[in-house]
Structure formats: structure tokens, C-alpha cells
Short mmCIF file of C-alpha atoms in Angstrom, two decimals:
data_model
loop_
_atom_site.label_atom_id
_atom_site.label_comp_id
_atom_site.label_asym_id
_atom_site.label_seq_id
_atom_site.Cartn_x
_atom_site.Cartn_y
_atom_site.Cartn_z
CA MET G 1 146.26 125.17 143.81
CA SER G 2 142.97 123.41 143.18
CA LYS G 3 141.97 120.25 145.00
CA PHE G 4 142.26 118.41 141.67
CA LEU G 5 145.85 119.50 141.05
CA SER G 6 146.79 118.92 144.67
CA SER G 7 145.46 115.36 144.49
CA ARG G 8 147.31 114.78 141.25
CA THR G 9 150.59 115.97 142.76
CA VAL G 10 150.26 113.32 145.43
CA ARG G 11 149.95 110.67 142.70
CA VAL G 12 153.08 111.50 140.73
CA LEU G 13 156.12 109.32 141.48
CA THR G 14 159.72 109.93 140.56
CA ALA G 15 161.67 107.10 138.98
CA ALA G 16 163.72 106.81 142.16
CA ALA G 17 160.61 106.41 144.28
CA ALA G 18 159.30 103.74 141.94
CA ALA G 19 162.55 101.83 142.19
CA ALA G 20 162.53 102.13 145.97
CA ALA G 21 159.03 100.66 145.99
CA GLY G 22 160.40 97.46 144.47
CA LEU G 23 158.32 97.40 141.28
CA ALA G 24 158.47 94.08 139.44
CA VAL G 25 158.85 95.59 135.97
CA SER G 26 158.82 93.31 132.93
CA GLY G 27 161.42 95.19 130.89
CA THR G 28 159.11 98.04 129.82
CA ALA G 29 158.85 101.62 131.03
CA HIS G 30 155.90 102.54 133.21
CA ALA G 31 154.29 105.92 133.56
CA ALA G 32 155.34 107.73 136.76
CA VAL G 33 151.84 107.86 138.22
CA GLN G 34 149.67 106.17 140.79
CA TYR G 35 146.10 105.05 140.65
CA GLY G 36 144.15 105.55 143.85
CA ALA G 37 141.16 107.08 145.60
CA HIS G 38 138.13 108.58 143.86
CA PHE G 39 138.06 112.35 143.59
CA HIS G 40 136.34 115.05 141.53
CA GLY G 41 138.26 118.00 140.12
CA HIS G 42 137.14 121.59 139.82
CA GLN G 43 138.44 121.82 136.24
CA PHE G 44 136.67 118.80 134.78
CA ALA G 45 133.07 117.67 134.65
CA GLY G 46 133.92 114.05 135.44
CA GLY G 47 135.95 112.31 138.11
CA ASN G 48 138.95 110.03 137.84
CA TRP G 49 136.89 106.81 138.13
CA GLY G 50 134.32 105.41 135.71
CA GLY G 51 132.22 102.34 136.43
CA TYR G 52 130.18 101.17 139.41
CA VAL G 53 130.83 101.45 143.14
CA SER G 54 128.82 100.03 146.05
CA PHE G 55 129.18 101.39 149.56
CA GLY G 56 129.65 99.26 152.63
CA SER G 57 132.04 96.90 154.37
CA PHE G 58 132.71 94.35 151.62
CA THR G 59 135.14 91.44 151.96
CA THR G 60 135.36 90.43 148.28
CA ALA G 61 135.15 92.14 144.91
CA THR G 62 135.58 90.29 141.62
CA ALA G 63 135.08 90.96 137.90
CA SER G 64 136.33 89.87 134.48
CA TRP G 65 136.92 91.67 131.21
CA THR G 66 138.55 91.17 127.83
CA GLU G 67 141.55 93.47 127.53
CA PRO G 68 140.60 95.95 124.78
CA SER G 69 142.60 96.81 121.69
CA VAL G 70 143.32 100.55 121.68
CA THR G 71 144.58 103.29 119.39
CA CYS G 72 147.01 105.67 121.08
CA ASN G 73 146.14 109.30 120.37
CA SER G 74 148.71 110.84 122.69
CA THR G 75 151.71 109.83 124.78
CA ASP G 76 149.59 110.96 127.76
CA ASP G 77 147.04 108.19 127.14
CA LEU G 78 146.96 105.88 130.16
CA PHE G 79 144.18 103.86 131.74
CA ALA G 80 143.39 100.66 133.58
CA PRO G 81 140.33 98.51 134.21
CA TRP G 82 140.53 97.23 137.78
CA VAL G 83 138.63 95.77 140.71
CA GLY G 84 139.07 96.93 144.25
CA ILE G 85 137.88 97.56 147.77
CA ASP G 86 137.83 101.03 149.42
CA GLY G 87 138.74 104.33 147.78
CA ASP G 88 135.34 106.02 147.56
CA GLY G 89 134.81 107.57 150.94
CA SER G 90 138.29 106.55 152.12
CA SER G 91 141.91 107.46 151.36
CA THR G 92 143.10 103.89 150.82
CA VAL G 93 142.43 101.45 147.96
CA GLU G 94 143.27 97.76 147.54
CA GLN G 95 143.14 97.18 143.79
CA THR G 96 144.41 95.02 140.91
CA GLY G 97 144.02 95.14 137.14
CA VAL G 98 145.79 95.76 133.83
CA GLU G 99 147.28 99.09 132.75
CA THR G 100 147.49 100.30 129.15
CA ASP G 101 150.27 102.89 128.77
CA CYS G 102 150.84 104.90 125.57
CA SER G 103 153.79 106.96 126.85
CA SER G 104 156.15 105.24 124.37
CA GLY G 105 153.80 106.01 121.47
CA ARG G 106 152.33 102.53 121.40
CA ALA G 107 150.07 100.58 123.72
CA VAL G 108 151.95 98.63 126.40
CA TYR G 109 149.86 96.32 128.62
CA SER G 110 151.01 95.61 132.18
CA ALA G 111 149.42 93.63 135.02
CA TRP G 112 149.63 95.34 138.41
CA TYR G 113 148.29 95.72 141.90
CA GLU G 114 148.32 98.69 144.23
CA MET G 115 147.76 99.17 147.94
CA TYR G 116 147.20 102.92 147.65
CA PRO G 117 148.75 105.20 148.86
CA ALA G 118 151.75 102.92 148.27
CA ALA G 119 153.13 102.79 144.73
CA PRO G 120 151.79 100.34 142.12
CA VAL G 121 153.63 97.04 141.70
CA TYR G 122 153.90 95.54 138.19
CA TYR G 123 154.08 91.82 137.55
CA SER G 124 156.64 90.38 135.13
CA VAL G 125 154.04 88.69 132.92
CA SER G 126 152.78 89.18 129.37
CA VAL G 127 149.39 90.74 128.63
CA SER G 128 147.94 91.47 125.19
CA ALA G 129 144.78 92.92 123.72
CA GLY G 130 142.12 90.22 123.55
CA ASP G 131 143.27 88.46 126.72
CA HIS G 132 140.55 87.43 129.19
CA ILE G 133 141.35 88.87 132.63
CA THR G 134 139.80 88.06 136.01
CA ALA G 135 140.58 90.17 139.07
CA THR G 136 139.58 89.55 142.69
CA VAL G 137 140.35 91.41 145.91
CA THR G 138 139.58 89.59 149.17
CA ARG G 139 139.79 90.93 152.71
CA THR G 140 141.10 87.90 154.59
CA ALA G 141 141.44 89.60 158.00
CA THR G 142 140.64 93.02 159.47
CA ASN G 143 143.41 94.80 157.51
CA THR G 144 144.84 92.01 155.35
CA TYR G 145 144.02 91.60 151.67
CA ARG G 146 144.70 89.03 148.97
CA LEU G 147 144.87 90.37 145.41
CA ASP G 148 144.35 87.77 142.68
CA LEU G 149 144.80 88.45 138.97
CA SER G 150 144.68 85.89 136.16
CA ASP G 151 144.96 85.83 132.39
CA THR G 152 143.17 82.69 131.18
CA THR G 153 144.27 83.39 127.60
CA LYS G 154 147.97 83.40 128.47
CA GLY G 155 147.54 80.89 131.28
CA TRP G 156 149.12 82.79 134.15
CA SER G 157 147.79 83.83 137.57
CA LYS G 158 149.23 85.96 140.35
CA SER G 159 148.26 86.15 144.03
CA THR G 160 149.64 88.67 146.51
CA THR G 161 148.75 89.16 150.19
CA LYS G 162 149.35 92.57 151.77
CA SER G 163 148.29 94.44 154.91
CA LEU G 164 146.88 97.95 155.00
CA THR G 165 144.93 99.85 157.64
CA SER G 166 141.73 100.72 155.80
CA LYS G 167 138.15 101.86 156.36
CA HIS G 168 136.25 99.08 154.55
CA ALA G 169 134.20 101.76 152.80
CA SER G 170 133.30 100.43 149.35
CA ALA G 171 133.82 97.94 146.52
CA GLU G 172 134.09 98.73 142.82
CA ALA G 173 134.72 97.72 139.20
CA ILE G 174 136.36 100.70 137.52
CA ILE G 175 138.31 102.16 134.63
CA GLU G 176 140.68 104.94 135.63
CA SER G 177 143.10 107.28 133.91
CA PRO G 178 145.40 109.17 136.31
CA THR G 179 146.27 111.47 133.37
CA ASP G 180 142.62 112.03 132.36
CA SER G 181 143.66 110.98 128.86
CA TYR G 182 142.30 107.77 127.33
CA PRO G 183 143.24 106.07 124.06
CA SER G 184 140.51 105.23 121.55
CA ILE G 185 138.78 102.01 122.61
CA SER G 186 136.41 100.55 120.05
CA GLY G 187 133.27 99.29 121.79
CA GLY G 188 134.42 100.48 125.20
CA VAL G 189 135.27 98.15 128.10
CA LYS G 190 132.84 95.42 129.16
CA PHE G 191 132.96 94.04 132.69
CA THR G 192 131.37 90.64 133.35
CA GLY G 193 130.86 88.49 136.44
CA VAL G 194 130.92 91.53 138.72
CA LYS G 195 130.14 90.44 142.27
CA PHE G 196 130.72 91.99 145.68
CA ASN G 197 130.61 89.59 148.63
CA GLY G 198 129.50 86.95 146.14
CA THR G 199 126.39 88.97 145.35
CA ASN G 200 125.53 90.23 141.87
CA LEU G 201 126.50 93.86 141.30
CA ALA G 202 122.89 94.87 140.68
CA SER G 203 121.87 93.63 144.14
CA THR G 204 124.47 95.69 146.05
CA SER G 205 122.89 99.15 145.53
CA PRO G 206 125.59 100.31 143.09
CA SER G 207 126.19 103.91 142.02
CA GLY G 208 127.42 104.74 138.52
CA LEU G 209 130.49 106.95 138.10
CA ASP G 210 131.51 108.91 134.99
CA ALA G 211 135.21 109.28 134.18
CA ASP G 212 136.66 112.44 132.65
CA ASP G 213 138.55 112.26 129.34
CA ARG G 214 140.63 115.36 128.59
CA GLY G 215 137.99 117.64 130.09
CA THR G 216 135.98 117.26 126.88
CA ASN G 217 134.60 113.72 126.74
CA THR G 218 133.21 111.42 129.41
CA TRP G 219 133.29 107.65 129.92
CA ILE G 220 129.83 106.62 131.10
CA PRO G 221 128.84 103.16 132.40
CA GLY G 222 125.81 101.66 130.68
CA ALA G 223 122.94 99.95 132.41
CA ILE G 224 123.71 96.75 134.31
CA GLY G 225 122.82 93.71 132.22
CA SER G 226 119.88 91.39 132.85
CA ASP G 227 122.31 88.95 134.50
CA GLY G 228 122.94 91.56 137.21
CA GLN G 229 126.69 91.12 136.77
CA SER G 230 127.75 92.96 133.60
CA PHE G 231 128.04 96.44 132.15
CA THR G 232 129.92 98.28 129.40
CA ILE G 233 131.55 101.66 129.88
CA SER G 234 132.03 103.74 126.75
CA ARG G 235 133.13 107.21 125.66
CA HIS G 236 130.57 109.96 125.06
#
């Protein structure tokens, strides 16, 4: 079994495991997958993360985006923009964002956080295309993290504090598809206000990451904007 398939097997959850993890599900089905650490597969040109990552011991990572409207091409289509700490160069990730799941044949938006390798936890809140989202992960103590997620369009915010033994390896603003299958997203996904440790993304020595899409296409982050805090990732 390839490293890629082995890593994917680790990500897949059964429904029973998801229930045991205490997911706060808002009445909709969720794909039985996990998000998680950055890896490259032997079968695909790209990795499972697309966006920008900076390496080092960061205590905060924050970014905003407008939740995109999508066209579902397949029931495998699944992706999430998120912000996090760790995961590139470590086996843990502290992350929060919004998932778009097409497994029912239509786009279902769900707010979540994940302390990988634990299962994702979904908030019982409403999210729609066009909503303005802000996500922040803060390391408040050596292995304690606060995950903040807000929807200024809908007017809700969520804050969760969790502990996890981690390596403090990186910070990132990412789109990820655990299934390597993205819906069509007109204009791509634009991140704004991206800061690590309160410093503009461009000043943190970031590295760009390309995300695989079905082994045929690639999601590539564009150049960081003149403000030092924004970029758009789009399909090529």
C-alpha cells in the first residue's frame, strides 16, 4: 500500500467513531473523513493542502474569506478553507474553518474545528455561500489552543479551547480536500487578513502549496497581494 493510501486510511472514520467523538452535527450528514496533516501522495502530482504555510513556532494564525458558491460535480466533492497551526512537519494540527460537502448531491456548508488526529467537531450553526468568515487559532499555553470561528454575515461566533501535545511546527491558511475531489468554484477562494503572530503573511517567509484535484487538475495559490495579507487560490 502506498504512503498516500495508508495516510488516507488513517483519515477515514466510521459513523460509530464519529458519534463517539461527540460531533455537534446540525441535522445534516457529514462525510466520514478527517482533515489533518500535510502529505504528498505517490499517485498524484499535488498534495492534500493548497495555500501558504510558514514554518516556525507560531502562537496565532488568523485569516478571513468569503464562503464561495460552488457547483457539485460529484458526490465525492469535499473541501474546506481553514486556518491552523502545525501539520506541516508534524503529525498534529489545530485547525478551524468551513467544510463544503457534496455527498448528498448538493453543497452543504458546515462550520467545524479539528484537533487532528482527533475527529472533526461540527458546530450547530448555519453557513451559506457568500458569508464572510474569520478563523483564528491561538496557542494560549504550551499545549493549549483556542479556536475561534465567526460568521459576520449570519452574526454568530464560536470559541473552543482544547489541549493537544504538539510540535509548534508551522502556521497556515489552506484549502484541503481529503477526497482529492473539489467542486467547481468560480473565481477560486480568496483569503484576506492573513497574519501569523500578528505579522503579515508576506513577512513570515511563507511557502506556497499546490493541492491535487482528482489527479488531473491542481489548485495553485496566486501571488500574495500588495497588502502582504491576501491571496487567491484557483484551479489550473
